[in-house]
Coordinates of C-alpha atoms in Angstrom, one line a residue:
Chain A
M1 CA -35.3 237.1 72.6
K2 CA -34.0 233.6 71.9
K3 CA -35.9 233.6 68.5
F4 CA -34.4 237.0 67.7
I5 CA -30.9 235.6 68.5
N6 CA -31.5 232.5 66.3
N7 CA -32.8 234.6 63.4
F8 CA -29.8 236.9 63.8
I9 CA -27.4 234.0 63.8
A10 CA -29.2 232.6 60.7
I11 CA -28.9 235.8 58.8
I12 CA -25.3 236.3 59.7
S13 CA -24.5 232.7 58.7
F14 CA -26.3 233.1 55.4
L15 CA -24.5 236.3 54.6
T16 CA -21.2 234.7 55.5
F17 CA -22.1 231.8 53.2
I18 CA -22.8 234.2 50.3
F19 CA -19.5 236.1 51.1
C20 CA -17.6 232.8 51.0
I21 CA -19.0 231.5 47.8
S22 CA -18.8 234.8 46.0
G23 CA -15.0 234.4 46.4
C24 CA -15.2 231.2 44.4
V25 CA -17.0 232.8 41.5
K26 CA -14.5 232.8 38.8
D27 CA -14.1 231.8 35.2
N28 CA -10.8 230.1 34.7
I29 CA -9.8 229.4 31.2
T30 CA -6.5 228.0 30.1
R31 CA -5.3 227.1 26.7
T32 CA -2.7 224.5 26.0
Y33 CA -1.3 224.3 22.5
T34 CA 1.5 222.7 20.7
Y35 CA 2.6 224.4 17.6
S36 CA 5.4 224.0 15.1
Y37 CA 7.4 226.9 14.0
Y38 CA 10.1 226.9 11.4
L39 CA 13.5 228.3 11.5
P40 CA 14.9 229.3 8.1
V41 CA 18.0 227.6 6.7
Y42 CA 19.9 230.1 4.6
K43 CA 22.3 229.9 1.7
T44 CA 24.0 232.7 -0.1
T45 CA 22.5 233.8 -3.4
A46 CA 25.5 232.4 -5.2
E47 CA 25.2 229.0 -3.5
V48 CA 21.5 228.8 -4.5
R49 CA 22.0 229.9 -8.0
A50 CA 24.8 227.4 -8.5
N51 CA 22.4 224.7 -7.7
I52 CA 19.5 225.7 -10.0
K53 CA 19.9 223.0 -12.5
S54 CA 18.7 219.5 -13.2
N55 CA 19.8 217.5 -10.2
S56 CA 19.1 214.0 -9.1
P57 CA 15.4 213.1 -8.9
Q58 CA 13.8 213.5 -5.6
Q59 CA 10.8 212.0 -4.0
V60 CA 7.6 214.0 -4.3
V61 CA 6.7 215.2 -0.9
S62 CA 4.5 218.2 -1.2
P63 CA 3.2 218.6 -4.7
G64 CA 2.0 221.9 -6.0
K65 CA 1.4 223.4 -9.4
I66 CA 1.8 221.2 -12.5
V67 CA 2.5 221.9 -16.1
L68 CA 2.3 219.4 -18.9
L69 CA 4.4 219.9 -22.1
G70 CA 5.2 217.2 -24.6
N71 CA 6.3 214.1 -22.9
Y72 CA 7.3 215.8 -19.7
I73 CA 5.4 216.8 -16.6
F74 CA 6.9 219.6 -14.6
L75 CA 5.6 219.3 -11.0
N76 CA 6.2 221.9 -8.4
E77 CA 7.5 220.8 -5.0
V78 CA 6.2 223.5 -2.8
D79 CA 8.9 226.0 -1.9
K80 CA 11.6 223.5 -3.0
G81 CA 11.7 223.3 -6.8
I82 CA 10.4 221.4 -9.8
H83 CA 10.2 217.7 -10.4
V84 CA 10.8 216.7 -14.0
I85 CA 8.8 213.6 -14.9
D86 CA 9.2 211.7 -18.1
N87 CA 5.7 210.9 -19.1
S88 CA 6.4 209.4 -22.6
N89 CA 4.6 206.4 -21.3
P90 CA 1.8 207.6 -19.1
A91 CA 1.4 204.1 -17.7
L92 CA 4.9 204.3 -16.5
P93 CA 6.0 207.8 -15.6
H94 CA 9.6 208.3 -14.5
N95 CA 10.8 211.0 -12.1
V96 CA 14.0 211.9 -13.9
A97 CA 15.3 215.1 -12.4
F98 CA 14.7 217.8 -9.9
I99 CA 15.4 221.4 -10.4
D100 CA 16.2 223.1 -7.1
I101 CA 14.4 226.4 -6.9
P102 CA 13.9 227.6 -3.3
G103 CA 10.6 229.4 -2.8
N104 CA 9.1 228.1 -5.9
L105 CA 5.3 227.9 -6.1
D106 CA 4.5 228.7 -9.7
L107 CA 5.7 227.8 -13.1
A108 CA 4.9 228.2 -16.8
L109 CA 6.4 226.7 -19.9
K110 CA 6.7 227.7 -23.5
G111 CA 8.7 225.7 -26.0
N112 CA 12.0 225.0 -24.3
T113 CA 11.8 227.8 -21.8
L114 CA 10.6 227.4 -18.2
Y115 CA 9.6 230.3 -16.1
A116 CA 9.4 229.9 -12.4
D117 CA 9.3 232.0 -9.3
L118 CA 12.2 232.0 -6.8
Y119 CA 10.7 233.9 -3.9
T120 CA 10.7 237.5 -5.1
D121 CA 12.6 236.7 -8.4
L122 CA 11.6 235.2 -11.7
V123 CA 14.0 232.6 -13.0
T124 CA 14.1 231.6 -16.6
L125 CA 15.6 228.2 -17.6
D126 CA 16.3 226.6 -20.9
V127 CA 14.8 223.1 -20.6
S128 CA 15.4 221.9 -24.1
N129 CA 17.1 219.0 -22.4
P130 CA 15.1 218.6 -19.2
L131 CA 17.9 216.5 -17.8
S132 CA 20.2 219.4 -18.1
A133 CA 18.3 222.6 -17.4
V134 CA 20.3 225.8 -17.7
V135 CA 19.4 229.1 -16.1
K136 CA 19.2 232.0 -18.6
K137 CA 18.1 234.9 -16.6
Y138 CA 17.0 236.2 -13.2
N139 CA 14.4 239.0 -13.0
E140 CA 15.0 240.2 -9.5
G141 CA 12.4 241.6 -7.2
V142 CA 9.5 241.2 -9.5
F143 CA 7.3 239.4 -7.0
P144 CA 7.7 241.6 -3.9
F145 CA 4.5 240.2 -2.4
R146 CA 6.4 237.1 -1.3
Y147 CA 6.9 237.8 2.4
Y148 CA 6.9 235.9 5.6
G149 CA 4.4 236.1 8.4
N150 CA 4.8 237.0 12.1
G151 CA 7.1 239.9 11.3
F152 CA 9.7 237.5 9.9
Y153 CA 11.2 238.7 6.7
N154 CA 13.7 237.2 4.5
D155 CA 17.3 238.2 4.8
S156 CA 17.8 240.1 1.6
T157 CA 21.4 239.0 1.3
K158 CA 20.6 235.3 1.5
I159 CA 17.9 232.9 0.3
I160 CA 16.0 230.5 2.4
T161 CA 16.4 226.9 1.2
D162 CA 14.8 225.0 3.9
W163 CA 13.0 225.2 7.2
V164 CA 13.8 223.4 10.4
E165 CA 10.7 222.5 12.3
K166 CA 10.5 223.1 16.1
D167 CA 7.7 222.0 18.3
T168 CA 6.7 224.0 21.3
T169 CA 3.9 223.4 23.9
I170 CA 2.6 226.4 25.7
T171 CA -0.1 226.7 28.4
E172 CA -1.5 230.1 29.0
N173 CA -4.2 231.5 31.2
L174 CA -6.9 233.4 29.4
N175 CA -9.0 234.2 32.3
D176 CA -12.0 235.4 30.6
G177 CA -10.3 237.1 27.8
G178 CA -13.1 235.6 26.0
G179 CA -13.4 233.0 23.5
N180 CA -11.0 231.0 21.5
I181 CA -7.8 232.6 20.4
F182 CA -6.0 231.3 17.3
P183 CA -2.5 230.0 18.0
P184 CA 0.3 232.0 16.6
T185 CA 0.9 231.6 13.0
V186 CA 4.0 229.6 12.2
Y187 CA 6.7 231.3 10.3
M188 CA 5.7 230.3 6.9
D189 CA 5.5 231.5 3.4
M190 CA 2.4 233.6 3.3
A191 CA 2.3 234.0 -0.5
A192 CA -0.8 232.6 -1.9
N193 CA -0.1 230.1 -4.5
Y194 CA -1.9 228.5 -6.9
S195 CA -0.3 228.4 -13.9
S196 CA -2.5 227.5 -18.0
S197 CA -4.8 226.4 -21.3
G198 CA -6.7 227.1 -24.7
S199 CA -5.5 230.6 -25.4
K200 CA -4.1 232.1 -28.6
N201 CA -0.6 231.0 -28.7
S202 CA 1.7 231.1 -31.6
G203 CA 5.2 229.8 -32.1
S204 CA 6.4 227.4 -29.5
P205 CA 3.9 225.2 -27.7
V206 CA 2.8 226.4 -24.3
G207 CA 2.7 224.1 -21.4
K208 CA -0.7 223.3 -20.2
G209 CA -1.3 224.2 -16.6
G210 CA -3.9 223.5 -14.1
S211 CA -6.8 225.7 -13.0
M212 CA -5.0 226.6 -9.8
A213 CA -2.3 228.3 -11.8
R214 CA -1.0 231.8 -11.1
F215 CA 1.4 231.9 -14.1
T216 CA 0.1 231.6 -17.6
I217 CA 1.5 232.3 -21.1
V218 CA -0.4 233.8 -24.0
D219 CA 1.5 234.2 -27.1
K220 CA 4.5 236.4 -26.3
R221 CA 3.5 237.4 -22.9
L222 CA 3.8 235.8 -19.5
Y223 CA 1.1 236.8 -17.1
T224 CA 1.3 236.3 -13.4
V225 CA -1.0 237.2 -10.6
S226 CA -0.2 238.2 -7.1
N227 CA -2.6 238.8 -4.3
S228 CA -3.7 242.1 -5.9
D229 CA -1.8 242.6 -9.1
L230 CA -1.5 241.3 -12.7
N231 CA 2.1 241.3 -13.9
V232 CA 3.0 241.3 -17.6
F233 CA 6.3 240.0 -18.9
N234 CA 7.3 240.3 -22.5
I235 CA 8.8 237.0 -23.6
S236 CA 9.3 237.9 -27.3
I237 CA 12.8 236.7 -26.6
A238 CA 12.1 233.6 -24.7
N239 CA 15.2 233.5 -22.6
D240 CA 15.1 237.2 -21.9
P241 CA 11.8 238.1 -20.2
V242 CA 11.2 241.7 -19.7
Y243 CA 9.0 242.9 -16.9
S244 CA 6.7 245.3 -18.7
K245 CA 3.7 246.2 -16.6
K246 CA 2.0 245.8 -13.3
I247 CA -1.8 246.3 -13.2
N248 CA -3.6 246.6 -10.0
L249 CA -6.7 244.5 -10.2
G250 CA -8.6 246.5 -7.7
S251 CA -9.2 243.5 -5.6
W252 CA -7.5 241.5 -3.0
N253 CA -7.2 237.8 -2.7
I254 CA -6.5 237.1 -6.3
E255 CA -6.0 233.3 -6.7
T256 CA -5.8 232.0 -10.2
I257 CA -5.4 233.0 -13.8
F258 CA -6.8 231.1 -16.8
P259 CA -6.3 232.2 -20.5
F260 CA -8.8 231.6 -23.2
K261 CA -8.4 233.1 -26.6
D262 CA -7.9 236.9 -26.1
K263 CA -9.2 236.8 -22.6
L264 CA -7.7 236.2 -19.2
F265 CA -10.0 234.9 -16.5
V266 CA -8.8 235.9 -13.1
G267 CA -10.3 234.1 -10.1
S268 CA -10.4 235.9 -6.8
Q269 CA -12.0 235.1 -3.5
N270 CA -14.7 237.5 -4.2
G271 CA -15.4 237.1 -7.9
M272 CA -14.2 236.3 -11.4
F273 CA -12.7 239.0 -13.6
V274 CA -12.4 238.9 -17.4
Y275 CA -9.5 240.9 -18.9
N276 CA -9.2 241.6 -22.6
I277 CA -5.6 241.1 -23.8
S278 CA -6.0 242.1 -27.4
N279 CA -3.5 244.7 -26.4
A280 CA -1.1 242.2 -24.8
D281 CA 0.8 244.7 -22.7
N282 CA -2.3 246.5 -21.5
P283 CA -4.9 244.0 -20.3
S284 CA -8.2 245.8 -19.7
L285 CA -11.1 244.7 -17.5
V286 CA -14.1 243.9 -19.6
G287 CA -16.3 242.0 -17.2
Q288 CA -16.7 240.5 -13.8
F289 CA -18.9 238.2 -11.8
S290 CA -19.1 238.6 -8.1
H291 CA -19.7 235.8 -5.7
V292 CA -19.5 235.1 -2.0
Q293 CA -16.1 234.9 -0.5
S294 CA -14.4 231.6 -1.2
C295 CA -11.6 230.0 -3.0
D296 CA -12.2 230.3 -6.7
P297 CA -10.4 228.4 -9.5
V298 CA -11.9 229.2 -12.9
I299 CA -11.7 227.7 -16.4
A300 CA -13.6 228.7 -19.6
D301 CA -14.5 227.6 -23.0
D302 CA -16.2 229.3 -26.0
D303 CA -19.5 229.7 -24.3
Y304 CA -19.1 229.2 -20.5
A305 CA -16.9 229.8 -17.6
Y306 CA -16.8 227.2 -14.8
V307 CA -16.1 228.5 -11.4
T308 CA -15.6 226.3 -8.3
L309 CA -16.2 227.9 -5.0
R310 CA -15.1 226.2 -1.9
T311 CA -14.6 226.8 1.8
G312 CA -11.7 225.9 3.9
S313 CA -8.0 226.8 4.3
A314 CA -7.6 230.6 3.9
C315 CA -10.7 231.0 1.8
F316 CA -13.3 231.6 4.4
G317 CA -16.9 231.4 3.3
N318 CA -19.2 228.4 3.6
T319 CA -20.0 227.8 -0.1
N320 CA -19.0 224.6 -1.9
E321 CA -20.4 224.7 -5.4
L322 CA -19.8 224.9 -9.1
D323 CA -21.1 228.0 -10.8
V324 CA -21.6 227.9 -14.6
L325 CA -21.5 231.3 -16.2
Q326 CA -22.7 232.1 -19.7
L327 CA -20.1 234.2 -21.7
N328 CA -22.3 235.5 -24.5
S329 CA -21.1 238.8 -23.4
F330 CA -17.7 238.9 -21.6
T331 CA -18.8 242.2 -20.1
N332 CA -21.6 240.6 -18.2
P333 CA -21.1 237.0 -17.4
T334 CA -24.4 235.6 -16.1
L335 CA -25.0 232.7 -13.8
V336 CA -26.6 229.8 -15.6
K337 CA -26.7 227.2 -13.0
T338 CA -25.2 226.2 -9.7
Y339 CA -24.3 222.7 -8.7
P340 CA -23.5 221.7 -5.1
F341 CA -20.2 220.0 -4.4
T342 CA -18.4 218.8 -1.3
N343 CA -15.2 220.9 -1.5
P344 CA -14.4 221.6 -5.2
H345 CA -10.8 222.6 -6.0
G346 CA -9.3 222.5 -9.5
L347 CA -11.1 221.6 -12.7
S348 CA -10.5 221.0 -16.3
K349 CA -12.5 220.5 -19.4
D350 CA -11.8 218.5 -22.6
G351 CA -14.5 218.3 -25.2
N352 CA -17.7 217.5 -23.3
L353 CA -16.0 216.0 -20.3
L354 CA -15.7 218.2 -17.3
F355 CA -13.3 217.0 -14.6
I356 CA -13.7 218.4 -11.1
C357 CA -11.5 217.7 -8.1
D358 CA -13.9 217.6 -5.2
G359 CA -11.5 217.4 -2.3
S360 CA -12.1 214.3 -0.2
D361 CA -14.9 213.2 -2.5
G362 CA -12.3 212.4 -5.2
L363 CA -12.3 213.1 -8.9
K364 CA -15.7 213.6 -10.5
I365 CA -16.1 213.5 -14.3
Y366 CA -19.2 214.9 -15.9
N367 CA -20.8 214.9 -19.3
A368 CA -21.2 218.6 -19.9
N369 CA -23.1 218.3 -23.2
H370 CA -26.1 219.9 -21.6
I371 CA -24.8 222.6 -19.3
S372 CA -27.9 222.9 -17.3
D373 CA -27.9 219.2 -16.7
L374 CA -24.4 217.9 -15.9
Q375 CA -24.4 214.1 -15.9
L376 CA -21.9 212.3 -13.7
V377 CA -20.0 209.8 -15.8
K378 CA -17.5 208.5 -13.3
Q379 CA -16.3 209.2 -9.9
F380 CA -13.0 208.1 -8.4
S381 CA -13.5 208.1 -4.6
N382 CA -11.0 207.4 -1.9
I383 CA -8.5 210.0 -3.1
E384 CA -8.3 213.6 -2.0
T385 CA -7.9 215.6 -5.2
Y386 CA -6.7 219.2 -5.7
D387 CA -6.1 219.9 -9.3
V388 CA -6.5 218.3 -12.7
I389 CA -5.3 218.8 -16.3
A390 CA -7.3 216.9 -18.9
Y391 CA -5.4 216.8 -22.1
N392 CA -5.0 214.4 -25.0
H393 CA -7.2 211.7 -23.3
I394 CA -5.1 211.7 -20.2
A395 CA -6.3 213.4 -17.0
L396 CA -3.4 214.3 -14.7
V397 CA -4.6 214.6 -11.2
V398 CA -2.7 216.1 -8.2
A399 CA -3.9 214.4 -5.1
K400 CA -3.0 214.3 -1.4
D401 CA -1.2 211.1 -1.8
G402 CA 0.4 211.5 -5.2
L403 CA 0.1 212.2 -8.9
Y404 CA -2.6 210.1 -10.7
Q405 CA -3.2 209.6 -14.4
Y406 CA -6.4 208.5 -15.9
D407 CA -7.2 207.4 -19.4
Y408 CA -10.4 208.9 -20.7
S409 CA -10.1 208.0 -24.4
D410 CA -13.2 206.0 -23.8
P411 CA -15.6 208.0 -21.6
N412 CA -17.4 204.7 -20.8
N413 CA -14.2 203.2 -19.5
I414 CA -12.2 205.9 -17.7
H415 CA -9.6 204.1 -15.7
L416 CA -6.4 204.7 -13.7
I417 CA -3.3 204.0 -15.6
S418 CA -0.5 205.2 -13.2
K419 CA 0.3 206.8 -10.0
I420 CA 3.4 208.4 -8.6
G421 CA 3.1 208.2 -4.8
L422 CA 4.4 210.6 -2.3
S423 CA 7.3 210.1 -0.1
K424 CA 6.3 208.6 3.2
S425 CA 8.2 211.3 4.9
K426 CA 5.3 213.6 4.4
S427 CA 3.2 213.9 7.5
Chain B
M1 CA -17.0 207.8 30.2
R2 CA -17.7 204.4 31.6
K3 CA -15.6 205.2 34.6
K4 CA -17.5 208.4 35.2
L5 CA -20.9 206.8 35.0
S6 CA -19.7 204.0 37.3
F7 CA -18.6 206.7 39.7
L8 CA -22.1 208.2 39.7
L9 CA -23.8 204.9 40.1
L10 CA -21.5 204.1 43.0
I11 CA -22.3 207.3 44.8
S12 CA -26.0 206.6 44.3
F13 CA -25.6 203.1 45.5
V14 CA -23.7 204.1 48.6
M15 CA -26.3 206.7 49.5
A16 CA -29.1 204.4 48.9
S17 CA -27.4 201.8 51.0
A18 CA -26.8 204.2 53.8
L19 CA -30.4 205.1 53.9
S20 CA -31.7 201.6 53.7
A21 CA -29.3 200.6 56.4
Q22 CA -31.3 202.7 58.8
K23 CA -34.3 200.5 58.1
K24 CA -36.8 203.3 58.2
K25 CA -39.6 204.3 56.0
V26 CA -38.5 205.8 52.6
R27 CA -40.5 208.0 50.4
F28 CA -39.8 209.5 47.0
Q29 CA -39.9 213.1 45.9
S30 CA -39.2 215.1 42.7
I31 CA -37.5 218.5 42.8
N32 CA -37.9 220.5 39.6
Q33 CA -36.0 223.8 39.5
I34 CA -35.1 226.7 37.3
A35 CA -32.0 228.6 38.1
M36 CA -30.0 231.7 37.4
V37 CA -26.3 231.0 37.2
G38 CA -24.1 234.0 37.7
G39 CA -20.4 233.8 37.0
E40 CA -17.6 236.2 36.7
N41 CA -18.9 238.0 33.7
H42 CA -21.8 236.0 32.5
V43 CA -25.3 235.2 33.7
N44 CA -27.3 232.3 32.2
T45 CA -30.1 230.0 33.1
A46 CA -30.2 226.4 34.1
F47 CA -32.8 223.7 34.7
Q48 CA -32.7 220.7 36.9
T49 CA -34.9 217.8 37.9
I50 CA -33.8 215.8 40.9
N51 CA -35.6 212.6 41.9
E52 CA -34.7 211.2 45.2
V53 CA -35.7 209.3 48.2
K54 CA -36.3 210.9 51.5
F55 CA -35.5 209.4 54.8
S56 CA -35.9 211.3 58.0
D57 CA -34.0 214.5 57.6
W58 CA -32.0 213.2 54.7
F59 CA -32.5 213.1 51.0
A60 CA -30.5 211.3 48.3
G61 CA -31.1 210.9 44.6
I62 CA -30.1 211.5 41.1
G63 CA -30.4 214.7 39.2
I64 CA -30.1 215.8 35.6
G65 CA -30.3 219.2 34.0
I66 CA -29.3 221.7 31.4
D67 CA -26.7 224.2 32.3
N68 CA -26.5 227.1 29.8
Y69 CA -23.6 228.9 31.4
R70 CA -21.1 229.8 28.6
Y71 CA -21.2 226.4 27.0
K72 CA -24.4 224.4 27.2
T73 CA -23.9 221.2 29.2
L74 CA -26.0 218.5 30.6
P75 CA -25.1 217.8 34.2
L76 CA -25.8 214.3 35.6
F77 CA -25.2 214.2 39.3
A78 CA -25.9 212.6 42.7
D79 CA -27.7 214.8 45.1
A80 CA -27.8 214.7 48.9
R81 CA -29.5 217.2 51.2
W82 CA -30.2 217.5 54.9
Q83 CA -33.1 219.3 56.4
F84 CA -32.8 221.3 59.6
G85 CA -34.5 224.0 61.5
E86 CA -37.6 224.1 63.6
D87 CA -40.0 223.1 60.8
K88 CA -37.4 221.3 58.7
K89 CA -37.9 224.0 56.1
A90 CA -34.2 224.9 55.8
F91 CA -31.8 222.5 54.1
L92 CA -28.2 222.1 53.0
Y93 CA -27.6 220.3 49.8
G94 CA -24.7 219.0 47.8
D95 CA -24.4 217.7 44.2
L96 CA -21.5 215.9 42.6
G97 CA -21.5 214.6 39.1
Y98 CA -20.4 214.9 35.6
N99 CA -21.5 217.4 32.9
F100 CA -21.8 216.3 29.4
P101 CA -21.2 218.8 26.6
L102 CA -24.2 219.3 24.3
K103 CA -22.4 221.5 21.7
N104 CA -20.0 219.1 20.0
K105 CA -19.1 218.6 16.4
P106 CA -15.7 216.9 16.4
G107 CA -14.1 216.9 13.0
K108 CA -16.6 219.2 11.5
E109 CA -15.6 222.6 10.0
V110 CA -17.3 225.4 11.7
Y111 CA -17.1 229.1 10.9
Y112 CA -14.1 229.3 8.6
Y113 CA -11.7 226.6 9.3
N114 CA -12.0 225.5 12.8
T115 CA -13.0 222.2 14.3
Y116 CA -13.9 221.7 17.9
D117 CA -14.4 218.8 20.1
F118 CA -15.9 219.3 23.6
S119 CA -15.5 216.9 26.4
G120 CA -17.2 217.1 29.8
G121 CA -15.9 217.3 33.3
I122 CA -16.8 217.4 36.9
Y123 CA -19.9 219.2 38.1
T124 CA -20.5 220.2 41.7
D125 CA -23.2 222.3 43.4
F126 CA -23.6 223.0 47.1
G127 CA -25.6 225.5 49.0
I128 CA -28.4 226.3 51.4
G129 CA -32.1 226.7 50.8
F130 CA -35.6 226.6 52.3
Q131 CA -38.9 225.3 51.3
T132 CA -42.4 226.1 52.1
C133 CA -45.5 224.1 51.6
L134 CA -48.0 225.0 48.9
N135 CA -50.4 222.2 49.7
K136 CA -50.4 218.6 50.8
Y137 CA -48.5 217.4 47.8
S138 CA -46.2 220.1 46.7
S139 CA -43.8 222.7 48.1
L140 CA -42.0 225.7 46.8
I141 CA -38.2 225.5 47.1
F142 CA -35.6 228.2 47.0
A143 CA -31.8 227.7 47.2
L144 CA -28.6 229.6 46.9
G145 CA -25.4 227.9 46.3
H146 CA -22.1 227.6 44.5
S147 CA -21.8 225.6 41.4
Y148 CA -18.7 224.5 39.6
K149 CA -18.4 223.0 36.1
K150 CA -15.5 221.9 34.2
L151 CA -15.2 221.1 30.5
Q152 CA -12.6 220.9 27.8
N153 CA -12.5 221.9 24.2
K154 CA -10.0 220.7 21.6
I155 CA -9.9 223.2 18.7
G156 CA -8.3 222.6 15.4
I157 CA -7.3 225.5 13.2
K158 CA -6.2 224.9 9.6
T159 CA -3.1 226.8 8.6
P160 CA -3.5 228.2 5.2
C161 CA -1.3 226.4 2.7
P162 CA -0.7 226.5 -1.0
V163 CA -2.0 223.1 -2.0
G164 CA -2.6 219.8 -0.4
T165 CA -3.9 219.0 3.0
C166 CA -3.2 222.0 5.2
P167 CA -1.7 221.4 8.6
V168 CA -4.0 221.8 11.6
D169 CA -2.9 223.4 14.8
Y170 CA -4.7 222.0 17.8
S171 CA -5.3 223.9 21.0
R172 CA -6.9 222.5 24.2
Y173 CA -9.0 224.8 26.2
D174 CA -9.8 223.9 29.8
Y175 CA -12.8 225.8 31.2
K176 CA -13.4 225.9 34.9
F177 CA -16.4 227.9 35.9
G178 CA -17.2 228.7 39.5
R179 CA -20.7 230.3 39.7
M180 CA -23.3 231.3 42.1
I181 CA -26.5 229.6 41.5
L182 CA -30.0 230.8 42.6
K183 CA -32.7 228.2 42.3
A184 CA -36.4 228.2 42.6
G185 CA -38.7 225.3 42.0
L186 CA -41.4 222.9 43.0
I187 CA -41.2 219.7 45.0
F188 CA -43.8 217.0 44.3

């Protein structure tokens, strides 16, 4: 009897123990995050337009697209406007003016005319005297894809000229809602960004843009790409661009546009598209090359297209490489060779020298005489590079910490000749 | 980290001192167990090896294992147990220690544009069990208990941006997992 009682007590104790600990079986997951969100600072359209002119030079804080024309560099300050830099002496560039264009990401230049986006509008400026730029025309609403995230839309009666940053720390309990949840997207400009090169241009010289460009000029047309469309502007009258056509590219995530002769090379996150612009107002798709999803700047020469694929940011994918495509037939570009890179961004080619911005691995310069055997000529490490324009023996490089210029007149002695640093106010 | 290891060593030292203070014969044993770890919505496996000294009805030692529950960790802990019952086949046990994250790639991009950086946290395990002799040198052991592990993960998510270095938003995830643990193993 005593043994029975002892066993009974033991079983009851054991079940009580299980009952107690089962109450403590719980996955408790909390997430603490600090995020910045931005409140828009508005100005009326009249106020903004009154200020679109050459104002006092400003420090470069967040450099974007770049266009080179004559002795001047036009450098986009993301969402703020355009720096005008006198580069008549590349060893001593001077920041001489700043054109306030809120929402500006892209630009293109032909002769004395500058085309730039102002959120959803295209603004045309006469920059015959870059120190006294004059607005000639606004094409309103031609870039409707410029929107804001998180349900936040621009007030159509006003223009956002700045953002005020606010920090907020939040702790939330996720109790097994599963894995890792992304923090809320800050209110920010969601338009992708990213203007130009050796295409058939007549008349006024066209500004040379980088491979990350989304605006480019070929002859008397300005071509721009949005996330999914190719827009055509007739600029036969330079100061009076006329929006003539929108072509759906049949693909999302369009990133860059690069002109070469009578072709446009459009880079998207899923492939490269070749458009024939023999009929300038009606670009037609003649070929494409598909690749894994990644960011995809592209340039081309007579025989080859050079496509850099990278991961990171909004590009997804896990590919970091340079694809060289043969263009014997534009209708069917074929892969010749793939070269591994660290995180390749913009690229440029002048003669046999191929310049590649390899992210944190710096600027890499290759001898591309033999396409299947690129030879590294020089690497500039310790800078984080994004885009490059190689022209007239000067390589203009946009980097994390400033604008660099390298002299490559002697390929055996490529060297830094100047740098415009960024304002320290940039985080 | 140094503080945590010092804490473990201190516990071990105190237990060993307590045992040696009784000036009785001490003998060693090794407990090697596999376990099913059942939490609120997940079930995973775990492995442990505990090496300890035995004195009278008490055991004390150091254990190490692999805990696959949700995020793989390596618990390092001090173990103490007390035998009771007629044949000393039943026992109560308690573990206290620190679990080290095994999956950790700080600063590295994973998936699309995330980075993660795990750090460990406290590990506890207590429960009841019994053992039965297989032969002169080994015994089978079974135990049921409650195990708790805590760890932290700092995740960085790059915000897409036009150019330049994109801003990274960081989130800290605190994981506190209370689980039932059912163990079986061998004592040598």
